[in-house]
Amino acid sequence: MDSKQFKEAAASAIDEIANYYDTIEDRRVVSDVEPGYLKKLLPNGPPQEGEPWADIQKDIESKIMPGLTHWQSPNFMAFFPSNSTFPSMLGELYSAAFTAPAFNWICSPAVTELETVVLDWLAKLFNLPECYLSTSHGGGVIQGSASEAVVTVVVAARDKYLRETTSHLSGLELEDAIAHKRSRMVALGSESSHSSTQKAAQIAGVRYRSIPAPKETGYTINGAALEEVLKECKAQGLEPFYLTTTLGTTSTCSVDDFASIASTLSKYAPPNVPGEIWVHVDAAYAGAALVCPEYQHLTASFEHFHSFNMNMHKWLLTNFDASCLFIRKRKDLIDALSIMPSYLRNEFSESGLVTDYRDWQIPLGRRFRSLKIWFVLRTYGVKGLQEFVRKHIKLGEFFARLLKTRPDLFEIITGPSFALTVFNVVPRTGGKAEQDKLTQDVYELVNKRGEIYITSTVIGGVYAIRVVSANERAEEKFLQKAFNILVSTAEEVRNGQASQSNVNEVIKDVKGVGEVAVLSANGSAS
Amino acid sequence: MDSKQFKEAAASAIDEIANYYDTIEDRRVVSDVEPGYLKKLLPNGPPQEGEPWADIQKDIESKIMPGLTHWQSPNFMAFFPSNSTFPSMLGELYSAAFTAPAFNWICSPAVTELETVVLDWLAKLFNLPECYLSTSHGGGVIQGSASEAVVTVVVAARDKYLRETTSHLSGLELEDAIAHKRSRMVALGSESSHSSTQKAAQIAGVRYRSIPAPKETGYTINGAALEEVLKECKAQGLEPFYLTTTLGTTSTCSVDDFASIASTLSKYAPPNVPGEIWVHVDAAYAGAALVCPEYQHLTASFEHFHSFNMNMHKWLLTNFDASCLFIRKRKDLIDALSIMPSYLRNEFSESGLVTDYRDWQIPLGRRFRSLKIWFVLRTYGVKGLQEFVRKHIKLGEFFARLLKTRPDLFEIITGPSFALTVFNVVPRTGGKAEQDKLTQDVYELVNKRGEIYITSTVIGGVYAIRVVSANERAEEKFLQKAFNILVSTAEEVRNGQASQSNVNEVIKDVKGVGEVAVLSANGSAS
């Protein structure tokens, strides 16, 4: 494909994409293909001779499109949003054109430097304490996902803890102490934390323990709950070294009590003292709301914590992946992830003259992801971003108001919180078991029909439906439609008009692909 | 930006990118900005009001372009190539448009299914044994980078080893055994392995030891060298559980002796027996050559190994990132990386009906990267890929022949191997120290002047220059030019015509950004 052919191919691709976005609401939002559908449509191997672009492009509509779930559709209200926008796509396009596996500064200096600039912009925009800026001892780095960010900080926290608590030892004594500690170290999360902390502990080779986050505290953790678990750990000879705390949990968008957590830690594992507990704030989705001053009080305790992560690729208009990890002391990351001897490192990296982001992350190479963030920030401007977030907050309130018009049918469990409302369906008779069953049946029938796409969860032992509408095409009328669908489906199922065999079939279909159980368990704080 | 504005903006972006590629050889290949250049050019934060695309695009040429190193320039002969091509860019564009953090099948079934299909295509194209296909017990998965793939398999190998060697224990005894083993476990690489194995060991919390790869064996390892290290480890009470072996090392593109390695392991750590050593083949760059039948004998021993990785994003026309990891037993990955209880997992994932790639990788979310591989395979066809690889093999031979015309000036150390030639400069008088100094001075002056961009390395203790020209715009005339530059610079430096102060200044400049030392150490097997 020469540059002339590229211009033609690209023009055709751009037309197709623009048209896709203009008509996206007409497509079934969730794919209904059978597992294995695509293999049947494709040959057994690549062609021997090259094919013209027109032949390739044709297959997008006919073969790929049926297998897509349309996250940009206004009928998508599942998981959390994963916004993609036109300026962001242009960023991705330029990034591909300027391809460099930018594992160090000279590979393509602009890749490193633009990242430092836009992440400092974001840190200020989110009202993070100054310690998270590159101009201080911290800084931001773009990771692929919130889950990758969690692994990165768990590994950094593990090594920092081991190093600092054994610095007085040497030789065999040091080796024994490290072996013993490794087997006793515990990463903590809350019951409401995203499962990525548990996975990170598995990867880092340490234990994981979750702190109860019951209904009484709004499914959040606070200093008292943390204190209890710290005492338990101590009694069992375990050594907590890390905690994930959440701003906007996956199930309900609850926010942990940061101030009391900081206060408990100042007693049990004082910051800046060997043995301190690394606190990571997972704000993967809801962190976006920090662009609005009315949410910025939430960062008040962050100066006592160690790292903060939010995904531009969820709510903030930038296509996946663009997960922004901010760190209070970049040295903590570099100590764990650089393989350059420290005497070489201090001379250059610590000077702040050149940032080697490969030492801030697990992989070596990296893409030019700051371009798309830069394009998005400039295209929308700060006011545009605030407007965007506030629009969805209002849509969430609108939807909750609708639910409240039918207390006979729906019971709100939490929210709206950051545009997410969690609720269940009220059975005509019966208790919790009936309510769970009814809610699940309604949920599954709605998704099976695929006019809207929603997610379920289990919160405080209760089966519930989550609705969050926060992509660029979201509007009141789509939430009104969603509500109407939920009302009619709930009535249909509750009245037994959806025949049991129909419901059973749905359940079989959906379970058959092994996914539904997983959705709830894994959420979408990717 | 609405869809009409997007079409206009995209047309303008596409024109700029096409023109960039058409004129890329006229740009200085390596950026000569000063560290911190970009911050001075940009405001302190994003604008309050959104800006039109035209204003944003203007800044690409004026602010970003000076800070780019142009990996697609035919004057780029450094590291390994990082090809990007037009069909691949279109793949990235569609991937952004269809954004879904596809952490499970239903998130967007086509994302999972196309990946399975094209990775099976590739496995067959590379002549991998059938066990690496998804239709067997293995399969392929796209990772972000070869280094990420190494971390992934080291973690899987670690957990498999711990699980299998302690399966007869329980309770406190099990806990003690695991703690003890963790402190004794060693991941092995060779002196020529990419540094990512050492970093992976650091992340997984295990030891790392490298196997000597001396000049005598062509900077490779074989069964005998492995045997020696295994015996040493045993004598020291250490437990090797993992080995990276390389097809195309970073410094010289040497290939380890796979057959003798397999044979040694069959004696010391027999495959499929608890305690076996996981062997990973790192073919990040040179693996691309396996599209040509003349290289396919190299895969003969792979059925005895556990995983294989090659980067489509190096030599094979697909923009970064597209690192293809093939695994012999997918269960080994899933056991380490899934957080779903195994009783749930077996029912669905093991059925092969639905693949949950989140359990094959460290992060949870994933992009639609198979699209660009699919576009590239179809646009070029198998013959096009073979032609592409063979063209560079020939260019490497051409360049080596040029070097050989000046034995008074250049001494080839290795190659050409997979298009890479490694050589140093012959001093008029003096021994190794003078030769190292002269070679380094020539290397640094060439890069300082920036007409071509090359990399240095230290191999067998000798300072050397690496030249590899393998991107889409590579041609004989550019290698001829590179040779002419090397000749004139070598003569200039050797004759003292480049004043010592000039050379010193160069060295200071280049070292000032802390990079040169790092380049050699880290290579580019990203």
GROMACS .gro file of C-alpha atoms in nm, chain A residues 44-398:
model
  355
   44ASN     CA    1  -0.754  -2.137   0.749
   45GLY     CA    2  -0.461  -1.907   0.692
   46PRO     CA    3  -0.353  -1.578   0.541
   47PRO     CA    4  -0.364  -1.545   0.161
   48GLN     CA    5  -0.050  -1.622  -0.038
   49GLU     CA    6  -0.086  -1.305  -0.244
   50GLY     CA    7  -0.173  -0.967  -0.098
   51GLU     CA    8  -0.530  -0.842  -0.126
   52PRO     CA    9  -0.654  -0.492  -0.212
   53TRP     CA   10  -0.786  -0.277   0.073
   54ALA     CA   11  -1.140  -0.279  -0.065
   55ASP     CA   12  -1.162  -0.656  -0.016
   56ILE     CA   13  -1.032  -0.629   0.337
   57GLN     CA   14  -1.259  -0.342   0.433
   58LYS     CA   15  -1.565  -0.525   0.307
   59ASP     CA   16  -1.508  -0.792   0.572
   60ILE     CA   17  -1.532  -0.542   0.854
   61GLU     CA   18  -1.905  -0.491   0.814
   62SER     CA   19  -1.980  -0.849   0.719
   63LYS     CA   20  -1.755  -1.044   0.955
   64ILE     CA   21  -1.630  -0.821   1.238
   65MET     CA   22  -1.931  -0.599   1.303
   66PRO     CA   23  -2.167  -0.882   1.407
   67GLY     CA   24  -1.915  -0.977   1.677
   68LEU     CA   25  -1.882  -0.630   1.825
   69THR     CA   26  -2.044  -0.506   2.140
   70HIS     CA   27  -2.091  -0.134   2.083
   71TRP     CA   28  -1.947   0.051   2.381
   72GLN     CA   29  -2.009   0.391   2.219
   73SER     CA   30  -2.377   0.322   2.168
   74PRO     CA   31  -2.609   0.534   2.385
   75ASN     CA   32  -2.780   0.204   2.465
   76PHE     CA   33  -2.464   0.082   2.636
   77MET     CA   34  -2.513   0.117   3.013
   78ALA     CA   35  -2.307  -0.178   3.132
   79PHE     CA   36  -1.977  -0.206   3.326
   80PHE     CA   37  -1.824   0.139   3.315
   81PRO     CA   38  -1.805   0.340   2.993
   82SER     CA   39  -1.501   0.305   2.772
   83ASN     CA   40  -1.523   0.625   2.576
   84SER     CA   41  -1.362   0.677   2.242
   85THR     CA   42  -1.383   1.007   2.059
   86PHE     CA   43  -1.273   1.144   1.725
   87PRO     CA   44  -0.976   1.351   1.851
   88SER     CA   45  -0.862   1.052   2.051
   89MET     CA   46  -0.872   0.832   1.740
   90LEU     CA   47  -0.658   1.087   1.560
   91GLY     CA   48  -0.411   1.062   1.847
   92GLU     CA   49  -0.399   0.687   1.803
   93LEU     CA   50  -0.347   0.730   1.430
   94TYR     CA   51  -0.051   0.965   1.473
   95SER     CA   52   0.088   0.740   1.743
   96ALA     CA   53   0.088   0.451   1.496
   97ALA     CA   54   0.244   0.670   1.227
   98PHE     CA   55   0.521   0.786   1.461
   99THR     CA   56   0.576   0.434   1.594
  100ALA     CA   57   0.874   0.401   1.825
  101PRO     CA   58   0.902   0.147   2.106
  102ALA     CA   59   1.004   0.442   2.315
  103PHE     CA   60   1.187   0.256   2.590
  104ASN     CA   61   1.415   0.550   2.653
  105TRP     CA   62   1.432   0.921   2.591
  106ILE     CA   63   1.641   0.926   2.275
  107CYS     CA   64   1.415   0.666   2.106
  108SER     CA   65   1.186   0.960   2.046
  109PRO     CA   66   1.219   1.239   2.302
  110ALA     CA   67   0.873   1.383   2.232
  111VAL     CA   68   0.712   1.058   2.352
  112THR     CA   69   0.866   1.096   2.696
  113GLU     CA   70   0.835   1.471   2.720
  114LEU     CA   71   0.473   1.507   2.612
  115GLU     CA   72   0.381   1.238   2.863
  116THR     CA   73   0.546   1.428   3.146
  117VAL     CA   74   0.376   1.752   3.041
  118VAL     CA   75   0.021   1.618   3.004
  119LEU     CA   76   0.041   1.409   3.320
  120ASP     CA   77   0.145   1.716   3.516
  121TRP     CA   78  -0.149   1.898   3.354
  122LEU     CA   79  -0.379   1.620   3.469
  123ALA     CA   80  -0.239   1.605   3.822
  124LYS     CA   81  -0.318   1.974   3.860
  125LEU     CA   82  -0.656   1.937   3.692
  126PHE     CA   83  -0.747   1.660   3.939
  127ASN     CA   84  -0.628   1.866   4.237
  128LEU     CA   85  -0.371   1.605   4.336
  129PRO     CA   86  -0.127   1.726   4.602
  130GLU     CA   87   0.188   1.879   4.459
  131CYS     CA   88   0.396   1.577   4.562
  132TYR     CA   89   0.245   1.389   4.265
  133LEU     CA   90   0.397   1.629   4.011
  134SER     CA   91   0.714   1.560   3.816
  135THR     CA   92   0.843   1.895   3.936
  136SER     CA   93   0.838   1.748   4.287
  137HIS     CA   94   0.965   1.396   4.368
  138GLY     CA   95   0.669   1.226   4.203
  139GLY     CA   96   0.512   1.225   3.861
  140GLY     CA   97   0.270   1.050   3.634
  141VAL     CA   98   0.312   0.767   3.387
  142ILE     CA   99   0.068   0.622   3.135
  143GLN     CA  100   0.000   0.254   3.188
  144GLY     CA  101  -0.212   0.020   2.980
  145SER     CA  102  -0.478  -0.039   3.242
  146ALA     CA  103  -0.569   0.016   3.603
  147SER     CA  104  -0.494  -0.349   3.667
  148GLU     CA  105  -0.144  -0.314   3.523
  149ALA     CA  106  -0.097  -0.006   3.743
  150VAL     CA  107  -0.195  -0.208   4.050
  151VAL     CA  108   0.057  -0.484   3.972
  152THR     CA  109   0.322  -0.216   3.922
  153VAL     CA  110   0.264  -0.050   4.257
  154VAL     CA  111   0.223  -0.378   4.446
  155VAL     CA  112   0.565  -0.488   4.319
  156ALA     CA  113   0.715  -0.150   4.411
  157ALA     CA  114   0.554  -0.163   4.754
  158ARG     CA  115   0.671  -0.520   4.813
  159ASP     CA  116   1.033  -0.438   4.731
  160LYS     CA  117   1.028  -0.111   4.926
  161TYR     CA  118   0.893  -0.293   5.232
  162LEU     CA  119   1.148  -0.572   5.209
  163ARG     CA  120   1.434  -0.328   5.155
  164GLU     CA  121   1.340  -0.091   5.432
  165THR     CA  122   1.255  -0.349   5.696
  166THR     CA  123   1.573  -0.551   5.642
  167SER     CA  124   1.823  -0.271   5.589
  168HIS     CA  125   1.996  -0.349   5.918
  169LEU     CA  126   2.071  -0.708   5.814
  170SER     CA  127   2.325  -0.870   5.584
  171GLY     CA  128   2.441  -1.207   5.452
  172LEU     CA  129   2.250  -1.518   5.547
  173GLU     CA  130   2.051  -1.332   5.807
  174LEU     CA  131   1.924  -1.094   5.539
  175GLU     CA  132   1.840  -1.382   5.309
  176ASP     CA  133   1.646  -1.562   5.581
  177ALA     CA  134   1.461  -1.250   5.683
  178ILE     CA  135   1.355  -1.183   5.325
  179ALA     CA  136   1.242  -1.543   5.274
  180HIS     CA  137   1.042  -1.529   5.595
  181LYS     CA  138   0.887  -1.191   5.519
  182ARG     CA  139   0.791  -1.290   5.166
  183SER     CA  140   0.584  -1.569   5.308
  184ARG     CA  141   0.413  -1.340   5.561
  185MET     CA  142   0.349  -1.030   5.354
  186VAL     CA  143  -0.013  -0.936   5.284
  187ALA     CA  144  -0.161  -0.698   5.032
  188LEU     CA  145  -0.492  -0.558   5.151
  189GLY     CA  146  -0.796  -0.451   4.958
  190SER     CA  147  -1.157  -0.410   5.052
  191GLU     CA  148  -1.446  -0.638   4.974
  192SER     CA  149  -1.545  -0.370   4.726
  193SER     CA  150  -1.199  -0.339   4.568
  194HIS     CA  151  -1.161  -0.446   4.212
  195SER     CA  152  -1.030  -0.800   4.176
  196SER     CA  153  -0.710  -0.668   4.019
  197THR     CA  154  -0.551  -0.628   4.363
  198GLN     CA  155  -0.599  -0.996   4.432
  199LYS     CA  156  -0.446  -1.079   4.094
  200ALA     CA  157  -0.159  -0.839   4.158
  201ALA     CA  158  -0.085  -1.015   4.488
  202GLN     CA  159  -0.083  -1.347   4.302
  203ILE     CA  160   0.165  -1.208   4.046
  204ALA     CA  161   0.384  -1.049   4.313
  205GLY     CA  162   0.383  -1.374   4.511
  206VAL     CA  163   0.228  -1.236   4.829
  207ARG     CA  164  -0.090  -1.303   5.024
  208TYR     CA  165  -0.412  -1.112   4.976
  209ARG     CA  166  -0.671  -1.025   5.236
  210SER     CA  167  -0.985  -0.822   5.195
  211ILE     CA  168  -1.133  -0.583   5.449
  212PRO     CA  169  -1.509  -0.611   5.505
  213ALA     CA  170  -1.709  -0.332   5.341
  214PRO     CA  171  -2.061  -0.391   5.465
  215LYS     CA  172  -2.389  -0.221   5.388
  216GLU     CA  173  -2.362  -0.022   5.713
  217THR     CA  174  -2.065   0.177   5.581
  218GLY     CA  175  -2.211   0.207   5.233
  219TYR     CA  176  -1.990  -0.075   5.104
  220THR     CA  177  -1.675   0.121   5.184
  221ILE     CA  178  -1.390   0.077   5.426
  222ASN     CA  179  -1.278   0.323   5.690
  223GLY     CA  180  -1.002   0.354   5.948
  224ALA     CA  181  -1.181   0.138   6.203
  225ALA     CA  182  -1.227  -0.155   5.962
  226LEU     CA  183  -0.867  -0.125   5.855
  227GLU     CA  184  -0.752  -0.116   6.217
  228GLU     CA  185  -0.933  -0.439   6.290
  229VAL     CA  186  -0.768  -0.621   6.001
  230LEU     CA  187  -0.425  -0.480   6.090
  231LYS     CA  188  -0.466  -0.617   6.442
  232GLU     CA  189  -0.577  -0.956   6.310
  233CYS     CA  190  -0.277  -0.970   6.079
  234LYS     CA  191  -0.043  -0.882   6.361
  235ALA     CA  192  -0.193  -1.152   6.581
  236GLN     CA  193  -0.135  -1.403   6.302
  237GLY     CA  194   0.223  -1.294   6.239
  238LEU     CA  195   0.136  -1.149   5.899
  239GLU     CA  196   0.289  -0.832   5.762
  240PRO     CA  197   0.057  -0.596   5.570
  241PHE     CA  198   0.259  -0.378   5.335
  242TYR     CA  199   0.004  -0.250   5.085
  243LEU     CA  200  -0.358  -0.132   5.065
  244THR     CA  201  -0.583  -0.055   4.769
  245THR     CA  202  -0.841   0.202   4.859
  246THR     CA  203  -1.106   0.303   4.609
  247LEU     CA  204  -1.264   0.618   4.477
  248GLY     CA  205  -1.563   0.473   4.293
  249THR     CA  206  -1.587   0.099   4.351
  250THR     CA  207  -1.680  -0.130   4.064
  251SER     CA  208  -2.011  -0.249   4.203
  252THR     CA  209  -2.156   0.073   4.343
  253CYS     CA  210  -1.912   0.362   4.292
  254SER     CA  211  -1.871   0.403   4.665
  255VAL     CA  212  -1.580   0.604   4.803
  256ASP     CA  213  -1.366   0.480   5.091
  257ASP     CA  214  -1.317   0.703   5.395
  258PHE     CA  215  -0.971   0.829   5.306
  259ALA     CA  216  -0.931   1.062   5.606
  260SER     CA  217  -0.992   0.794   5.869
  261ILE     CA  218  -0.776   0.545   5.677
  262ALA     CA  219  -0.490   0.795   5.679
  263SER     CA  220  -0.543   0.855   6.046
  264THR     CA  221  -0.537   0.481   6.133
  265LEU     CA  222  -0.220   0.434   5.930
  266SER     CA  223  -0.048   0.725   6.103
  267LYS     CA  224  -0.087   0.519   6.423
  268TYR     CA  225  -0.021   0.164   6.297
  269ALA     CA  226   0.226   0.210   6.013
  270PRO     CA  227   0.337   0.573   6.013
  271PRO     CA  228   0.429   0.711   5.669
  272ASN     CA  229   0.794   0.759   5.586
  273VAL     CA  230   0.901   0.509   5.849
  274PRO     CA  231   1.030   0.162   5.748
  275GLY     CA  232   0.736  -0.075   5.748
  276GLU     CA  233   0.487   0.185   5.629
  277ILE     CA  234   0.190   0.058   5.430
  278TRP     CA  235   0.177   0.172   5.068
  279VAL     CA  236  -0.167   0.312   4.995
  280HIS     CA  237  -0.285   0.312   4.637
  281VAL     CA  238  -0.600   0.499   4.537
  282ASP     CA  239  -0.788   0.319   4.261
  283ALA     CA  240  -1.002   0.585   4.095
  284ALA     CA  241  -1.011   0.411   3.761
  285TYR     CA  242  -1.357   0.531   3.664
  286ALA     CA  243  -1.470   0.797   3.909
  287GLY     CA  244  -1.136   0.977   3.920
  288ALA     CA  245  -1.252   1.156   3.607
  289ALA     CA  246  -1.499   1.353   3.818
  290LEU     CA  247  -1.206   1.528   3.984
  291VAL     CA  248  -1.198   1.765   3.687
  292CYS     CA  249  -1.498   1.928   3.858
  293PRO     CA  250  -1.422   2.148   4.162
  294GLU     CA  251  -1.725   2.005   4.345
  295TYR     CA  252  -1.543   1.670   4.375
  296GLN     CA  253  -1.194   1.795   4.451
  297HIS     CA  254  -1.232   1.775   4.829
  298LEU     CA  255  -1.190   1.401   4.779
  299THR     CA  256  -0.815   1.439   4.725
  300ALA     CA  257  -0.755   1.604   5.065
  301SER     CA  258  -0.588   1.298   5.221
  302PHE     CA  259  -0.386   1.192   4.918
  303GLU     CA  260  -0.069   1.353   5.043
  304HIS     CA  261  -0.057   1.071   5.300
  305PHE     CA  262  -0.090   0.805   5.031
  306HIS     CA  263   0.157   0.671   4.775
  307SER     CA  264  -0.007   0.639   4.439
  308PHE     CA  265  -0.322   0.734   4.252
  309ASN     CA  266  -0.464   0.595   3.932
  310MET     CA  267  -0.744   0.700   3.699
  311ASN     CA  268  -0.829   0.586   3.349
  312MET     CA  269  -0.868   0.855   3.086
  313HIS     CA  270  -0.999   0.563   2.883
  314LYS     CA  271  -1.311   0.514   3.090
  315TRP     CA  272  -1.507   0.834   3.141
  316LEU     CA  273  -1.273   1.096   3.002
  317LEU     CA  274  -1.311   1.070   2.626
  318THR     CA  275  -0.984   0.896   2.545
  319ASN     CA  276  -0.988   0.557   2.381
  320PHE     CA  277  -0.845   0.256   2.562
  321ASP     CA  278  -0.561   0.243   2.667
  322ALA     CA  279  -0.469   0.550   2.869
  323SER     CA  280  -0.446   0.465   3.237
  324CYS     CA  281  -0.277   0.743   3.430
  325LEU     CA  282  -0.076   0.640   3.734
  326PHE     CA  283   0.057   0.913   3.961
  327ILE     CA  284   0.321   0.838   4.215
  328ARG     CA  285   0.435   1.040   4.514
  329LYS     CA  286   0.797   0.924   4.506
  330ARG     CA  287   0.913   0.814   4.164
  331LYS     CA  288   1.225   0.666   4.325
  332ASP     CA  289   1.006   0.393   4.480
  333LEU     CA  290   0.899   0.275   4.136
  334ILE     CA  291   1.241   0.303   3.982
  335ASP     CA  292   1.405   0.111   4.268
  336ALA     CA  293   1.176  -0.183   4.196
  337LEU     CA  294   1.165  -0.171   3.818
  338SER     CA  295   1.502  -0.049   3.697
  339ILE     CA  296   1.771  -0.302   3.628
  340MET     CA  297   2.036  -0.035   3.602
  341PRO     CA  298   2.270  -0.030   3.898
  342SER     CA  299   2.177   0.253   4.130
  343TYR     CA  300   2.513   0.429   4.095
  344LEU     CA  301   2.442   0.480   3.726
  345ARG     CA  302   2.084   0.566   3.788
  346ASN     CA  303   2.130   0.842   4.038
  347GLU     CA  304   2.352   1.040   3.811
  348PHE     CA  305   2.095   1.084   3.538
  349SER     CA  306   1.743   0.978   3.625
  350GLU     CA  307   1.746   1.129   3.969
  351SER     CA  308   1.864   1.457   3.821
  352GLY     CA  309   1.519   1.484   3.668
  353LEU     CA  310   1.685   1.582   3.341
  354VAL     CA  311   1.570   1.276   3.156
  355THR     CA  312   1.285   1.043   3.250
  356ASP     CA  313   1.319   0.677   3.160
  357TYR     CA  314   0.961   0.561   3.176
  358ARG     CA  315   1.065   0.202   3.114
  359ASP     CA  316   1.168   0.209   3.481
  360TRP     CA  317   0.820   0.320   3.584
  361GLN     CA  318   0.641   0.020   3.435
  362ILE     CA  319   0.654  -0.355   3.381
  363PRO     CA  320   0.708  -0.365   3.001
  364LEU     CA  321   1.008  -0.208   2.835
  365GLY     CA  322   0.859  -0.055   2.520
  366ARG     CA  323   0.580   0.200   2.514
  367ARG     CA  324   0.349   0.374   2.270
  368PHE     CA  325   0.295   0.746   2.219
  369ARG     CA  326  -0.024   0.749   2.424
  370SER     CA  327   0.012   1.102   2.555
  371LEU     CA  328  -0.076   1.231   2.206
  372LYS     CA  329  -0.437   1.123   2.234
  373ILE     CA  330  -0.471   1.268   2.583
  374TRP     CA  331  -0.322   1.594   2.456
  375PHE     CA  332  -0.564   1.603   2.163
  376VAL     CA  333  -0.860   1.533   2.391
  377LEU     CA  334  -0.765   1.794   2.652
  378ARG     CA  335  -0.722   2.058   2.384
  379THR     CA  336  -1.030   1.969   2.179
  380TYR     CA  337  -1.266   1.974   2.477
  381GLY     CA  338  -1.087   2.220   2.704
  382VAL     CA  339  -1.128   2.208   3.081
  383LYS     CA  340  -1.481   2.344   3.057
  384GLY     CA  341  -1.576   2.080   2.801
  385LEU     CA  342  -1.451   1.801   3.027
  386GLN     CA  343  -1.642   1.941   3.325
  387GLU     CA  344  -1.956   1.975   3.118
  388PHE     CA  345  -1.915   1.618   2.997
  389VAL     CA  346  -1.888   1.475   3.350
  390ARG     CA  347  -2.172   1.689   3.488
  391LYS     CA  348  -2.400   1.584   3.205
  392HIS     CA  349  -2.369   1.220   3.310
  393ILE     CA  350  -2.407   1.301   3.678
  394LYS     CA  351  -2.739   1.464   3.585
  395LEU     CA  352  -2.837   1.168   3.367
  396GLY     CA  353  -2.773   0.939   3.664
  397GLU     CA  354  -3.001   1.154   3.878
  398PHE     CA  355  -3.264   1.150   3.606
   0.00000   0.00000   0.00000
